[in-house]
Amino acid sequence: MPRLSVARLLSLFLITCTVAFTLYIFTSNPLSNVKRNEDDEGEGKISENLLLHQQMKVANETFDSRYIFYNRVPKCGSMSMTTLFYRLGGENKFRVASPYEAGEQQDKNEEEEESFTKFLTNEPHPFVYIRHLYFIDFTKYHKKQPMYVNIMRDPIERFESFYYFTRFGSTRGGGGSRMGEERRQETIDDCVRLRRHECTRPYWQVVPYFCGNNPGCSSRSKWAVDTAKRNIENHYLFVGLIEELDVSLDILENLIPRYFDNARGIYHMNPENVKVKKETKTNNKKPTSQQAKQFLREETSLKLEYELYDFVKARFYIMADSL
C-alpha cells in the first residue's frame, strides 16, 4: 500500500475539519433550528405570537392605518357592528360611511376594483368604510392594503338565519322570496328531508368575501377556501367571531386603539344596540334537528365553510389567549 505524503495527509485533515465544523455550525446555530422548526410546524411558530405579529404589522405600517375596510359578511351581526362603528366614530373622531345601493353587487371586475381602490384611498381620513363587498387586493393596484376587518359566525347558525330570513325577514324588512306558501312554511328539517336544492347546495356566500373576485372564488372548492385562508393570513388585520363579540372588541382595541378605544363599553352602553338586535332578529326561526345539522355539515358545501370558520376560530383564540 503506497504511503501518503505529509502534504496529502495535511490536506485530508483540513478537509475533514472543515466538513465537521460546517455540520456543527448548521446543527447548533439557533437560526438554522428556527428555520427547521418553521418548516416542521408550519403556521404554529408564528401563531403563538399572532397578536404581537398583527400589532407589528400596524406599527410597521404594513397596512394603511388611515383606513379600515369592513367588507361585512351578511347575517354575521353586521348591523350591530355598523351601529357600533358610527358610535365609535363620534367618540374617537373618525369618519364612517356605510352606503347602500339597491341591487348592489358584491363582486367587481378589475376595472371596478381599481376604481374602488382609488376612491377609498382618496377619502379624508381616518376613515372606516363598510359594505357588502368581496375582498380586493389593493397591492395589485400599487396601493397599501387598508386594515381589513370582518366578523364570522358558525356556518349552520348563519345558514339557519339566512334560510328563515329569506322567507320571513325581520322587523326591518327582508323576506318575500318568490315561493308558494307551502314551501315557505317548510322548516330546515323538511328542506333536508325533501333534499331541496337550497339545502343540498346552500348559497355559496361566505367564502367569496375573503377569497375575492377571481371566478374560482365562486366555486364550491378547496381552492377557494385555501385562497380565503391566505388572504386572511396576509391581508386582514383581524377576523372576529360574533359568538365572542366582547372578546373580539377587546382584541380590536388592543390592535388599533385609535379606532376601538373603549369599544366594549360603548357597545354595551348604547341602547341602540338592543333595538338593532331586536329589529334585525330573523322572524319565525325554528330549531333544527341534530340529524339535519349533521347532513348540512358533512354532506354540503357548509363543510368547506366550516374549514374556513375553524381556521378563523383557531387564530381568534390564539390572539384571545394573548390578551
Short mmCIF file of C-alpha atoms in Angstrom, two decimals, residues 30-53 233 315 318 322:
data_model
loop_
_atom_site.label_atom_id
_atom_site.label_comp_id
_atom_site.label_asym_id
_atom_site.label_seq_id
_atom_site.Cartn_x
_atom_site.Cartn_y
_atom_site.Cartn_z
CA PRO A 30 -30.19 28.86 16.58
CA LEU A 31 -31.22 30.42 13.26
CA SER A 32 -30.98 27.11 11.44
CA ASN A 33 -33.01 25.48 14.22
CA VAL A 34 -35.71 28.12 13.91
CA LYS A 35 -35.86 27.54 10.18
CA ARG A 36 -36.29 23.82 10.64
CA ASN A 37 -38.91 24.38 13.30
CA GLU A 38 -40.84 26.68 10.99
CA ASP A 39 -40.69 24.05 8.26
CA ASP A 40 -41.82 21.31 10.65
CA GLU A 41 -44.57 23.26 12.40
CA GLY A 42 -45.98 25.35 9.55
CA GLU A 43 -48.04 28.21 10.91
CA GLY A 44 -47.62 27.12 14.54
CA LYS A 45 -44.39 29.01 15.17
CA ILE A 46 -45.76 32.40 14.21
CA SER A 47 -49.26 31.75 15.53
CA GLU A 48 -48.00 31.50 19.11
CA ASN A 49 -47.37 35.26 18.92
CA LEU A 50 -50.13 36.11 16.47
CA LEU A 51 -51.43 39.12 18.40
CA LEU A 52 -47.93 40.60 18.58
CA HIS A 53 -47.40 39.74 14.92
CA GLU A 233 -53.31 35.49 6.93
CA ARG A 315 -56.47 32.21 15.07
CA ILE A 318 -54.64 32.26 19.94
CA SER A 322 -52.51 36.68 24.47
#
